PDB file of C-alpha atoms in Angstrom:
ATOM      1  CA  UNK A  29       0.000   0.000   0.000  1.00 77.00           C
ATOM      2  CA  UNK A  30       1.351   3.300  -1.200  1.00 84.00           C
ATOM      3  CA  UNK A  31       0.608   6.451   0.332  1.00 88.00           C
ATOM      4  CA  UNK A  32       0.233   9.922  -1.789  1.00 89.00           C
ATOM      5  CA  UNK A  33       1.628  13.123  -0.267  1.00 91.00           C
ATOM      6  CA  UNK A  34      -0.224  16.421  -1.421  1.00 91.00           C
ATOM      7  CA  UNK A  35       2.008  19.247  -1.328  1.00 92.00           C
ATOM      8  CA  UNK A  36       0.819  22.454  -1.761  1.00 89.00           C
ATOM      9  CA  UNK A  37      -0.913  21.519  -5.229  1.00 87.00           C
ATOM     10  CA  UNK A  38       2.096  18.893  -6.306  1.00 88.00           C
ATOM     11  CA  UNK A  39       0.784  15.287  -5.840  1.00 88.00           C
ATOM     12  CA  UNK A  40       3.841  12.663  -4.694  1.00 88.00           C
ATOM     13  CA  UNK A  41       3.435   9.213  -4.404  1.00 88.00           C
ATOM     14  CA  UNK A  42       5.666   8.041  -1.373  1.00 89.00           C
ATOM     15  CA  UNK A  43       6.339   3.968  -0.451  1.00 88.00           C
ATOM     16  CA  UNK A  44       5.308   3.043   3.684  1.00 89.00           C
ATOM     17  CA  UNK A  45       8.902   2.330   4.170  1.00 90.00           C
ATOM     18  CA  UNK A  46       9.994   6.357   3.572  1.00 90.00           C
ATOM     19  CA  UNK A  47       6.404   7.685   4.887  1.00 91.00           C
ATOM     20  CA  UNK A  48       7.986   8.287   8.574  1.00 92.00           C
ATOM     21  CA  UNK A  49      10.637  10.018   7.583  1.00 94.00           C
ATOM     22  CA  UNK A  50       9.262  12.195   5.286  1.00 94.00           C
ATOM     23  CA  UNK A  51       6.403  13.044   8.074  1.00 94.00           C
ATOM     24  CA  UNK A  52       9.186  13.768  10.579  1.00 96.00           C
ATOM     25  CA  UNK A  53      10.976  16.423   7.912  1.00 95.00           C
ATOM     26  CA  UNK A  54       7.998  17.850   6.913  1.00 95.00           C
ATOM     27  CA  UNK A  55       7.208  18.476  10.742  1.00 95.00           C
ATOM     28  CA  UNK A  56      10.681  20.095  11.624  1.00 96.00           C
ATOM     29  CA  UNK A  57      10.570  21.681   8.309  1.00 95.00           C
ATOM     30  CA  UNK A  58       7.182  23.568  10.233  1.00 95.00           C
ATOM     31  CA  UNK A  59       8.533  23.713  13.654  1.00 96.00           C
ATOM     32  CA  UNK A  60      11.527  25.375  11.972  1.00 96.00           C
ATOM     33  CA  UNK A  61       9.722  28.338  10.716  1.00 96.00           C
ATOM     34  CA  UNK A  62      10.496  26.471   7.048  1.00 95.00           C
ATOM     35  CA  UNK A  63      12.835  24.418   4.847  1.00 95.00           C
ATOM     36  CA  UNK A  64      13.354  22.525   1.859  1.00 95.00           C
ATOM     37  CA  UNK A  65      12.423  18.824   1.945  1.00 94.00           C
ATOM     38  CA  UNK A  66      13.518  16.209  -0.216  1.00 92.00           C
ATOM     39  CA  UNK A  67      10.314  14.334  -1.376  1.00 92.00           C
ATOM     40  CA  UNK A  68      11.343  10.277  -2.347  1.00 89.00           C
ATOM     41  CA  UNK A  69       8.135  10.066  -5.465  1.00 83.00           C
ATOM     42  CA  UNK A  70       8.113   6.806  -6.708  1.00 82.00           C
ATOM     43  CA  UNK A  71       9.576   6.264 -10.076  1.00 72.00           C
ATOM     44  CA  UNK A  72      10.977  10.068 -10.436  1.00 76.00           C
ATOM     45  CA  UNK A  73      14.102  11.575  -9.036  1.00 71.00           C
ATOM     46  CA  UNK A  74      13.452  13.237  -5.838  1.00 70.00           C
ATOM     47  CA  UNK A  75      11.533  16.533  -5.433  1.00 84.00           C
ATOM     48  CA  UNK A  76      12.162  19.128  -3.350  1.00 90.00           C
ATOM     49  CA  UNK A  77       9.229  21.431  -1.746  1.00 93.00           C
ATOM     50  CA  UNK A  78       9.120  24.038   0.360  1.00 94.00           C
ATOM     51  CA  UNK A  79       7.397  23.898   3.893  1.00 95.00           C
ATOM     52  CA  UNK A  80       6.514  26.556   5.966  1.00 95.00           C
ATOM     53  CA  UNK A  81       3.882  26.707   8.716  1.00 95.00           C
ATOM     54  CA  UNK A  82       1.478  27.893   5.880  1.00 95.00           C
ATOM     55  CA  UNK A  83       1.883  25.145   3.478  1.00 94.00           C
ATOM     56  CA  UNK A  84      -0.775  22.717   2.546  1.00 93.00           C
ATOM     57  CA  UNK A  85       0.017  18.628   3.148  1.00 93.00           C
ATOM     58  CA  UNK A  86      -2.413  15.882   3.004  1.00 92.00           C
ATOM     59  CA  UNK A  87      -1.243  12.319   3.384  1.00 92.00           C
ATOM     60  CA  UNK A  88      -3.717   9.300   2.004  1.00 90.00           C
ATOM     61  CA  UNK A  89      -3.600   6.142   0.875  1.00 88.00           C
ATOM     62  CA  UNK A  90      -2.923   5.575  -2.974  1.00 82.00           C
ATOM     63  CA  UNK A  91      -6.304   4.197  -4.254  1.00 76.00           C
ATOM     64  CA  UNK A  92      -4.358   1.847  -6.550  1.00 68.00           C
ATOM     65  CA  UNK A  93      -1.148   0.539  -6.272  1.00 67.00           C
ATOM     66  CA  UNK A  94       1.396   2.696  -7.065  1.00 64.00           C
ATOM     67  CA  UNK A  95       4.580   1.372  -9.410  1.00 61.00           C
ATOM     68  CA  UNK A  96       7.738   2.499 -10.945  1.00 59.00           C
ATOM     69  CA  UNK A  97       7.238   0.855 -13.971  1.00 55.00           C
ATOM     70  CA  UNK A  98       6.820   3.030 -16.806  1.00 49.00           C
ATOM     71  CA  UNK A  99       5.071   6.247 -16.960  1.00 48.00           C
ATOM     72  CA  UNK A 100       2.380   5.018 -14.491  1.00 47.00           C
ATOM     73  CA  UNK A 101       3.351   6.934 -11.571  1.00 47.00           C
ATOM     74  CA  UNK A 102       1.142   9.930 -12.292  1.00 49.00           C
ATOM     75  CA  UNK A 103      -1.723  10.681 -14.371  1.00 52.00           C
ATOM     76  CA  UNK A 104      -1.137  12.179 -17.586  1.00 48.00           C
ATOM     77  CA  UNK A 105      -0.875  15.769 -18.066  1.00 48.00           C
ATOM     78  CA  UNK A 106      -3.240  17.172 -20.619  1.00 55.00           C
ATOM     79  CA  UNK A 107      -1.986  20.257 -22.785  1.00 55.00           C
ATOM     80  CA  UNK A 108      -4.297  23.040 -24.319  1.00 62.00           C
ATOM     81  CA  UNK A 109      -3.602  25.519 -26.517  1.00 63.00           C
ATOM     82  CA  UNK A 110      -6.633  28.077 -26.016  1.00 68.00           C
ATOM     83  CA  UNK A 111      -4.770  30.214 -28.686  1.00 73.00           C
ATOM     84  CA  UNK A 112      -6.223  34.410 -28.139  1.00 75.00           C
ATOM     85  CA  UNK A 113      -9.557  35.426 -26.873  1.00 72.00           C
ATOM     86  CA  UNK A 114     -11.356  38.017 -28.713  1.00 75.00           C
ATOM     87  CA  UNK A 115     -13.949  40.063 -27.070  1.00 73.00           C
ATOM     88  CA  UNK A 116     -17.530  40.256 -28.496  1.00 76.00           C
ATOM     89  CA  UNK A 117     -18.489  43.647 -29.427  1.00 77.00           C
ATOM     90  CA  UNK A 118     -20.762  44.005 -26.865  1.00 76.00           C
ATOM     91  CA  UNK A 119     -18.954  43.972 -24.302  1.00 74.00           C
ATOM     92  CA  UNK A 120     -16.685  47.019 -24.581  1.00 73.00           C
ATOM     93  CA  UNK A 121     -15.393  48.905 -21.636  1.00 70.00           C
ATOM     94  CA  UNK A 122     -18.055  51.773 -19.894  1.00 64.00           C
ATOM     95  CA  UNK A 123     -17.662  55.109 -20.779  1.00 63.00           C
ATOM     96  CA  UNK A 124     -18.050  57.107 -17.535  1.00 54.00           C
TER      97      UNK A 124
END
């Protein structure tokens, strides 16, 4: 059973066996007033994040079993180009 660590926004998935320590650096990271904390994500290199007093972390467990095989770690990331929005005439800025 995996565990995945939300970091302010950045979703890591973390094995049991480094889930202490990473709790206990993330808690002196706080207690600290912040640091940098070296994240061990399955399959990727470590990350590093930020912590400070004010930063959002949620710890679960992974809904599916979590491997370093392939690109399988994390969900894809979807691309859009929205290209340039033109404004309808309508909407034009008031003239006070």
């Amino acid at each position: 059973m995996n565990f995945l660590v939300h970091i302010n926004g950045h979703e890591h998935a973390v094995e049991p066996a480094a889930l202490a320590a990473l709790r206990a650096q993330i808690l002196d990271a706080v207690r600290a007033g912040g640091a940098f904390v070296a994240v061990p994500d399955i399959g990727c290199a470590d990350s590093i994040e930020l912590i400070t007093p004010a930063t959002p972390v949620r710890i679960e467990v992974a809904p599916e079993p979590i491997t370093a095989d392939g690109d399988d770690a994390h969900a894809d990331v979807a691309y859009y180009d929205l290209g340039t929005w033109e404004p309808p005439d309508w909407l034009e800025p008031l003239d006070d």
